CSV table of C-alpha atoms in Angstrom, one decimal:
chain,number,residue,atom,x,y,z
A,89,MET,CA,-21.9,-11.0,8.2
A,90,PRO,CA,-18.2,-11.5,8.8
A,91,ASN,CA,-15.6,-9.1,7.4
A,92,SER,CA,-11.9,-9.4,6.8
A,93,SER,CA,-11.1,-7.9,10.2
A,94,SER,CA,-13.1,-10.6,12.0
A,95,ILE,CA,-11.8,-13.6,10.0
A,96,SER,CA,-9.0,-15.5,11.8
A,97,GLU,CA,-8.8,-18.4,9.4
A,98,PHE,CA,-9.9,-19.7,6.0
A,99,LEU,CA,-11.2,-23.0,4.9
A,100,LEU,CA,-9.5,-24.4,1.8
A,101,LEU,CA,-11.1,-26.8,-0.7
A,102,ALA,CA,-10.9,-30.4,0.4
A,103,LEU,CA,-9.2,-32.6,-2.3
A,104,ALA,CA,-11.4,-35.6,-1.5
A,105,ASP,CA,-14.4,-36.6,0.6
A,106,THR,CA,-13.2,-40.0,1.9
A,107,ARG,CA,-10.2,-40.8,4.0
A,108,GLN,CA,-8.8,-43.3,1.5
A,109,LEU,CA,-8.9,-40.7,-1.3
A,110,GLN,CA,-7.3,-38.1,1.0
A,111,LEU,CA,-4.4,-40.4,1.7
A,112,LEU,CA,-4.1,-41.3,-2.0
A,113,HIS,CA,-3.9,-37.6,-2.8
A,114,PHE,CA,-1.3,-37.0,-0.1
A,115,TRP,CA,1.0,-39.7,-1.6
A,116,LEU,CA,0.4,-38.4,-5.1
A,117,LEU,CA,1.2,-34.8,-4.1
A,118,LEU,CA,4.2,-36.0,-2.2
A,119,GLY,CA,5.6,-37.8,-5.2
A,120,ILE,CA,5.1,-34.8,-7.4
A,121,TYR,CA,6.7,-32.5,-4.8
A,122,LEU,CA,9.7,-34.7,-4.4
A,123,ALA,CA,10.1,-35.0,-8.2
A,124,ALA,CA,10.0,-31.2,-8.5
A,125,LEU,CA,12.5,-30.8,-5.6
A,126,LEU,CA,14.9,-33.3,-7.1
A,127,GLY,CA,14.7,-32.0,-10.7
A,128,ASN,CA,15.0,-28.3,-9.9
A,129,GLY,CA,17.6,-29.0,-7.2
A,130,LEU,CA,19.8,-31.0,-9.6
A,131,ILE,CA,19.6,-28.2,-12.2
A,132,SER,CA,20.4,-25.5,-9.6
A,133,THR,CA,23.3,-27.4,-8.2
A,134,ALA,CA,24.7,-28.4,-11.6
A,135,VAL,CA,24.6,-24.8,-12.9
A,136,ALA,CA,26.1,-23.4,-9.7
A,137,CYS,CA,28.9,-26.0,-9.5
A,138,HIS,CA,30.1,-26.4,-13.1
A,139,HIS,CA,32.0,-23.5,-14.7
A,140,ARG,CA,31.0,-24.6,-18.2
A,141,LEU,CA,27.4,-23.7,-17.3
A,142,HIS,CA,28.3,-20.2,-16.1
A,143,THR,CA,26.7,-18.6,-19.1
A,144,PRO,CA,23.7,-16.3,-19.4
A,145,MET,CA,21.4,-19.0,-20.7
A,146,TYR,CA,22.1,-21.3,-17.7
A,147,PHE,CA,22.2,-18.3,-15.3
A,148,PHE,CA,18.5,-17.6,-16.2
A,149,LEU,CA,17.8,-21.3,-16.1
A,150,LEU,CA,19.1,-21.3,-12.5
A,151,ASN,CA,16.8,-18.4,-11.6
A,152,LEU,CA,13.9,-20.3,-13.2
A,153,ALA,CA,14.7,-23.5,-11.2
A,154,LEU,CA,14.8,-21.5,-7.9
A,155,LEU,CA,11.5,-19.8,-8.7
A,156,ASP,CA,9.9,-23.2,-9.5
A,157,LEU,CA,11.2,-24.6,-6.2
A,158,GLY,CA,9.6,-21.7,-4.4
A,159,CYS,CA,6.4,-21.8,-6.3
A,160,ILE,CA,5.6,-25.4,-5.7
A,161,SER,CA,6.8,-25.2,-2.1
A,162,THR,CA,4.3,-22.4,-1.5
A,163,THR,CA,1.2,-24.4,-2.4
A,164,LEU,CA,1.8,-28.2,-2.1
A,165,PRO,CA,3.1,-28.6,1.5
A,166,LYS,CA,-0.1,-27.1,3.0
A,167,ALA,CA,-2.3,-29.1,0.7
A,168,MET,CA,-0.4,-32.3,1.7
A,169,ALA,CA,-0.7,-31.4,5.4
A,170,ASN,CA,-4.4,-30.9,5.0
A,171,ALA,CA,-4.9,-34.1,3.1
A,172,LEU,CA,-2.8,-36.1,5.7
A,173,TRP,CA,-4.4,-34.6,8.8
A,174,ASP,CA,-8.0,-34.4,7.3
A,175,THR,CA,-8.3,-30.6,7.8
A,176,ARG,CA,-9.0,-27.6,5.6
A,177,HIS,CA,-7.8,-24.8,7.9
A,178,ILE,CA,-5.3,-22.1,7.0
A,179,SER,CA,-4.7,-19.1,9.2
A,180,PHE,CA,-5.4,-15.6,8.0
A,181,THR,CA,-1.7,-14.7,8.2
A,182,GLY,CA,-0.8,-18.0,6.4
A,183,CYS,CA,-3.3,-17.2,3.6
A,184,VAL,CA,-1.8,-13.7,3.2
A,185,ALA,CA,1.7,-15.1,3.1
A,186,GLN,CA,0.8,-17.8,0.6
A,187,THR,CA,-1.0,-15.3,-1.6
A,188,PHE,CA,2.0,-13.0,-1.6
A,189,LEU,CA,4.6,-15.7,-2.3
A,190,PHE,CA,2.6,-17.3,-5.0
A,191,VAL,CA,1.9,-14.1,-6.9
A,192,PHE,CA,5.5,-13.0,-6.4
A,193,LEU,CA,7.0,-16.2,-7.7
A,194,ILE,CA,4.6,-16.6,-10.6
A,195,SER,CA,5.2,-13.0,-11.7
A,196,ALA,CA,9.0,-13.3,-11.4
A,197,GLU,CA,9.0,-16.6,-13.3
A,198,TYR,CA,7.1,-15.0,-16.2
A,199,CYS,CA,9.6,-12.2,-16.3
A,200,ILE,CA,12.5,-14.6,-16.3
A,201,LEU,CA,10.9,-16.5,-19.2
A,202,THR,CA,10.6,-13.2,-21.1
A,203,ILE,CA,14.2,-12.4,-20.4
A,204,MET,CA,15.2,-15.9,-21.6
A,205,SER,CA,13.6,-15.3,-24.9
A,206,TYR,CA,15.6,-12.1,-25.3
A,207,ASP,CA,18.8,-14.0,-24.4
A,208,ARG,CA,18.0,-16.5,-27.2
A,209,TYR,CA,17.2,-13.7,-29.6
A,210,VAL,CA,20.6,-12.0,-29.0
A,211,ALA,CA,22.5,-15.3,-29.1
A,212,ILE,CA,21.0,-16.3,-32.5
A,213,CYS,CA,20.2,-13.0,-34.2
A,214,LYS,CA,23.1,-10.8,-32.9
A,215,PRO,CA,25.8,-13.3,-32.0
A,216,LEU,CA,28.6,-10.7,-32.5
A,217,HIS,CA,27.1,-8.5,-29.9
A,218,TYR,CA,26.2,-11.2,-27.5
A,219,GLY,CA,29.2,-10.7,-25.1
A,220,THR,CA,28.4,-7.0,-24.9
A,221,LEU,CA,24.6,-7.2,-24.5
A,222,MET,CA,24.5,-10.2,-22.2
A,223,ASP,CA,27.5,-9.6,-20.0
A,224,SER,CA,27.4,-10.6,-16.3
A,225,ARG,CA,26.3,-7.1,-15.1
A,226,ALA,CA,23.5,-7.0,-17.7
A,227,CYS,CA,22.3,-10.5,-16.7
A,228,ALA,CA,22.4,-9.7,-13.0
A,229,THR,CA,20.4,-6.4,-13.6
A,230,MET,CA,17.8,-8.2,-15.6
A,231,ALA,CA,17.4,-11.0,-13.1
A,232,ALA,CA,17.1,-8.4,-10.2
A,233,ALA,CA,14.5,-6.5,-12.2
A,234,ALA,CA,12.5,-9.7,-12.7
A,235,TRP,CA,12.6,-10.6,-9.0
A,236,GLY,CA,11.9,-7.0,-8.0
A,237,SER,CA,8.9,-6.8,-10.4
A,238,GLY,CA,7.5,-9.9,-8.8
A,239,VAL,CA,7.8,-8.4,-5.3
A,240,LEU,CA,6.1,-5.2,-6.4
A,241,ASN,CA,3.3,-7.0,-8.2
A,242,ALA,CA,2.7,-9.3,-5.2
A,243,LEU,CA,2.7,-6.4,-2.7
A,244,LEU,CA,0.1,-4.5,-4.7
A,245,HIS,CA,-2.2,-7.4,-5.3
A,246,THR,CA,-1.9,-8.9,-1.8
A,247,ALA,CA,-2.4,-5.6,0.0
A,248,ASN,CA,-5.4,-4.7,-2.2
A,249,THR,CA,-7.0,-8.1,-1.9
A,250,PHE,CA,-6.9,-8.4,1.9
A,251,SER,CA,-7.9,-4.8,2.4
A,252,LEU,CA,-11.3,-5.6,0.9
A,253,PRO,CA,-14.2,-6.4,3.2
A,254,LEU,CA,-14.9,-10.1,3.1
A,255,CYS,CA,-18.7,-10.7,3.6
A,256,GLN,CA,-19.3,-14.1,2.0
A,257,GLY,CA,-17.8,-16.4,4.7
A,258,ASN,CA,-14.3,-17.8,4.8
A,259,ALA,CA,-14.5,-20.9,2.6
A,260,ILE,CA,-12.1,-20.7,-0.4
A,261,ASN,CA,-13.0,-23.0,-3.3
A,262,GLN,CA,-9.3,-23.8,-4.1
A,263,PHE,CA,-6.6,-25.9,-2.5
A,264,PHE,CA,-4.5,-22.8,-1.9
A,265,CYS,CA,-5.2,-19.1,-1.3
A,266,GLU,CA,-5.9,-17.8,-4.8
A,267,ILE,CA,-6.8,-14.2,-5.4
A,268,ALA,CA,-9.6,-15.0,-7.8
A,269,GLN,CA,-11.3,-17.2,-5.2
A,270,ILE,CA,-10.7,-14.8,-2.4
A,271,LEU,CA,-12.5,-12.0,-4.4
A,272,LYS,CA,-15.6,-14.2,-4.5
A,273,LEU,CA,-15.8,-13.7,-0.7
A,274,SER,CA,-15.8,-9.9,-0.9
A,275,CYS,CA,-18.9,-7.7,-0.7
A,276,SER,CA,-20.7,-6.7,-3.9
A,277,HIS,CA,-18.8,-4.1,-6.0
A,278,SER,CA,-16.0,-3.9,-3.4
A,279,TYR,CA,-13.8,-6.1,-5.6
A,280,LEU,CA,-13.8,-3.8,-8.6
A,281,ARG,CA,-10.6,-2.0,-7.6
A,282,GLU,CA,-8.7,-5.3,-7.5
A,283,VAL,CA,-10.2,-6.4,-10.8
A,284,GLY,CA,-8.9,-3.1,-12.3
A,285,LEU,CA,-5.4,-3.9,-10.9
A,286,ILE,CA,-5.6,-7.4,-12.3
A,287,MET,CA,-6.5,-6.0,-15.7
A,288,CYS,CA,-3.4,-3.8,-15.6
A,289,SER,CA,-1.3,-6.8,-14.8
A,290,VAL,CA,-2.9,-8.8,-17.6
A,291,LEU,CA,-2.0,-6.0,-20.0
A,292,VAL,CA,1.7,-6.1,-18.8
A,293,LEU,CA,1.8,-9.9,-19.1
A,294,PHE,CA,0.2,-9.6,-22.6
A,295,GLY,CA,3.0,-7.2,-23.5
A,296,CYS,CA,5.6,-9.7,-22.4
A,297,PHE,CA,3.8,-12.4,-24.4
A,298,VAL,CA,3.9,-10.2,-27.5
A,299,PHE,CA,7.7,-9.6,-26.9
A,300,ILE,CA,8.3,-13.4,-26.7
A,301,VAL,CA,6.3,-14.0,-29.9
A,302,VAL,CA,8.2,-11.3,-31.8
A,303,SER,CA,11.5,-12.6,-30.5
A,304,TYR,CA,10.8,-16.1,-31.7
A,305,VAL,CA,9.6,-14.9,-35.1
A,306,GLN,CA,13.0,-13.2,-35.5
A,307,ILE,CA,14.8,-16.3,-34.2
A,308,PHE,CA,13.1,-18.7,-36.6
A,309,ARG,CA,13.8,-16.4,-39.5
A,310,ALA,CA,17.5,-16.3,-38.6
A,311,VAL,CA,17.6,-20.0,-38.0
A,312,LEU,CA,16.0,-20.8,-41.4
A,313,ARG,CA,18.6,-18.7,-43.1
A,314,MET,CA,21.5,-20.6,-41.6
A,315,PRO,CA,23.4,-22.6,-44.2
A,316,SER,CA,24.6,-25.3,-41.9
A,317,GLU,CA,22.1,-28.0,-40.9
A,318,GLN,CA,24.1,-28.6,-37.7
A,319,GLY,CA,23.9,-25.0,-36.8
A,320,ARG,CA,20.1,-25.0,-37.3
A,321,HIS,CA,19.8,-28.1,-35.2
A,322,LYS,CA,21.8,-26.6,-32.4
A,323,ALA,CA,19.8,-23.4,-32.5
A,324,PHE,CA,16.5,-25.2,-32.3
A,325,SER,CA,17.8,-27.4,-29.5
A,326,THR,CA,18.5,-24.4,-27.3
A,327,CYS,CA,15.2,-22.7,-28.1
A,328,LEU,CA,12.8,-25.6,-28.1
A,329,PRO,CA,12.8,-26.3,-24.3
A,330,HIS,CA,12.2,-22.6,-23.5
A,331,LEU,CA,9.4,-22.4,-26.1
A,332,VAL,CA,7.7,-25.5,-24.7
A,333,VAL,CA,7.9,-24.1,-21.1
A,334,VAL,CA,6.5,-20.8,-22.2
A,335,SER,CA,3.7,-22.5,-24.1
A,336,LEU,CA,2.8,-24.6,-21.1
A,337,PHE,CA,2.9,-21.7,-18.7
A,338,VAL,CA,0.8,-19.3,-20.9
A,339,SER,CA,-1.7,-21.9,-22.0
A,340,ALA,CA,-2.4,-23.0,-18.4
A,341,GLY,CA,-2.8,-19.4,-17.3
A,342,MET,CA,-5.2,-18.6,-20.1
A,343,VAL,CA,-7.3,-21.7,-19.4
A,344,ALA,CA,-7.4,-20.7,-15.7
A,345,TYR,CA,-8.4,-17.1,-16.1
A,346,LEU,CA,-10.1,-16.8,-19.5
A,347,LYS,CA,-12.5,-19.7,-19.3
A,348,LEU,CA,-16.2,-19.0,-19.5
A,349,PRO,CA,-18.0,-18.6,-16.2
A,350,SER,CA,-20.7,-20.9,-17.4
A,351,ILE,CA,-18.4,-23.8,-17.5
A,352,SER,CA,-16.7,-23.1,-14.2
A,353,SER,CA,-17.1,-25.6,-11.4
A,354,PRO,CA,-15.0,-26.4,-8.2
A,355,SER,CA,-13.6,-29.6,-9.7
A,356,LEU,CA,-12.7,-27.9,-13.0
A,357,ASP,CA,-11.1,-25.0,-11.2
A,358,LEU,CA,-9.1,-27.4,-9.1
A,359,VAL,CA,-7.8,-29.3,-12.2
A,360,VAL,CA,-6.9,-26.0,-14.0
A,361,SER,CA,-5.2,-24.6,-10.9
A,362,PHE,CA,-3.0,-27.8,-10.9
A,363,LEU,CA,-2.1,-27.1,-14.5
A,364,TYR,CA,-0.6,-23.7,-13.9
A,365,SER,CA,0.6,-24.0,-10.3
A,366,VAL,CA,1.9,-27.5,-9.9
A,367,VAL,CA,2.6,-29.0,-13.4
A,368,PRO,CA,5.1,-26.4,-14.7
A,369,PRO,CA,7.5,-26.5,-11.7
A,370,ALA,CA,7.4,-30.3,-11.8
A,371,VAL,CA,8.0,-30.8,-15.5
A,372,ASN,CA,10.3,-27.9,-16.4
A,373,PRO,CA,13.4,-29.7,-15.3
A,374,LEU,CA,12.5,-32.7,-17.5
A,375,ILE,CA,11.8,-30.4,-20.5
A,376,TYR,CA,15.1,-28.6,-20.1
A,377,SER,CA,17.2,-31.7,-19.6
A,378,LEU,CA,15.8,-33.8,-22.4
A,379,ARG,CA,17.5,-32.0,-25.3
A,380,ASN,CA,20.4,-30.4,-23.4
A,381,GLN,CA,23.5,-32.6,-23.5
A,382,GLU,CA,25.6,-30.1,-21.5
A,383,LEU,CA,23.1,-30.1,-18.6
A,384,LYS,CA,22.8,-33.9,-18.7
A,385,ASP,CA,26.6,-34.3,-18.6
A,386,ALA,CA,26.9,-31.9,-15.7
A,387,VAL,CA,24.2,-33.7,-13.7
A,388,LYS,CA,25.9,-37.1,-14.5
A,389,LYS,CA,29.3,-35.8,-13.3
A,390,MET,CA,27.7,-34.4,-10.2
A,391,MET,CA,26.0,-37.7,-9.4
A,392,SER,CA,29.2,-39.7,-10.1
A,393,TRP,CA,31.2,-37.3,-7.9
A,394,SER,CA,28.7,-37.7,-5.1
A,395,HIS,CA,28.8,-41.5,-5.4
A,396,PHE,CA,32.6,-41.4,-5.4
A,397,SER,CA,32.6,-39.2,-2.3
A,398,ARG,CA,30.3,-41.6,-0.5
A,399,LEU,CA,32.4,-44.6,-1.6
A,400,LYS,CA,35.6,-42.8,-0.3
A,401,LEU,CA,34.0,-42.0,3.0
A,402,HIS,CA,32.8,-45.6,3.4
A,403,MET,CA,36.3,-46.9,2.6
A,404,SER,CA,37.9,-44.6,5.1
A,405,GLN,CA,35.5,-45.7,7.8
A,406,GLN,CA,36.3,-49.4,7.0
A,407,VAL,CA,40.0,-48.6,7.3
A,408,THR,CA,39.5,-46.8,10.6
A,409,GLN,CA,37.5,-49.7,12.0
A,410,SER,CA,40.1,-52.3,10.9
A,411,VAL,CA,42.9,-50.2,12.5
A,412,GLN,CA,41.0,-50.1,15.7
């Protein structure tokens, strides 16, 4: 039986059996990937370039957009390449790197979402202390802690997972290297150490979820006590996108890891994995931009400035050609 030291590559789950469906999946994944790149790229550029958006809320949104870009770029390009070239192979080193990056980015994203709930809590429930509690140094520290926590969590899980002896072949029933599927390749009882580590991480994530819920209970209480209808509407407008993103992120993760083993199947696991690894990075920019007028205005200005720059360059080229 092979073990982890003798495995040089893994076989990922094929998205389709026929060549036509493989190409269809490639174009579908490419469209999703380009939409995610465009949406998160526009948000990142708008926040970085417009001084009006240099606030804690948009600073954490910038971090979220960068993490979404990294997360979807970790899984989809390899899946698209496999669908295009009709292959399933991923090297052992590539699988280790993909596992580390995915766990790191997902963990850091959840931490950022937790911090964003605290930011909204301070802004609405403690507005007089907002400038002190959420100054630039505090924001940078919290963001660094989120990224650092993601790195530490990924190091622990990746090192522990790939140190296990893998005796059940090298075929992974997933379109990317997912820890839960890699554990199925391990020898009997050898995976219990990693399961224990996963349970500790789940408890930490559950603590973050409780913090988010408690924060929003306090937020809604404060909003409902506001005398001004316009103030309530503005408060809900800043909180609703974050609440929707958190709900999507948590619900997809719960479906992925808390579903009953009796209803598990390769096709269902594939659909669920798309829900938590591909859908959130692709739709988060849309969710945040729908009800955020400041962000939409910044993107419009950026797009119009880019169009003006291209028009100016074209006109200068025409003038140069006419002179010559």
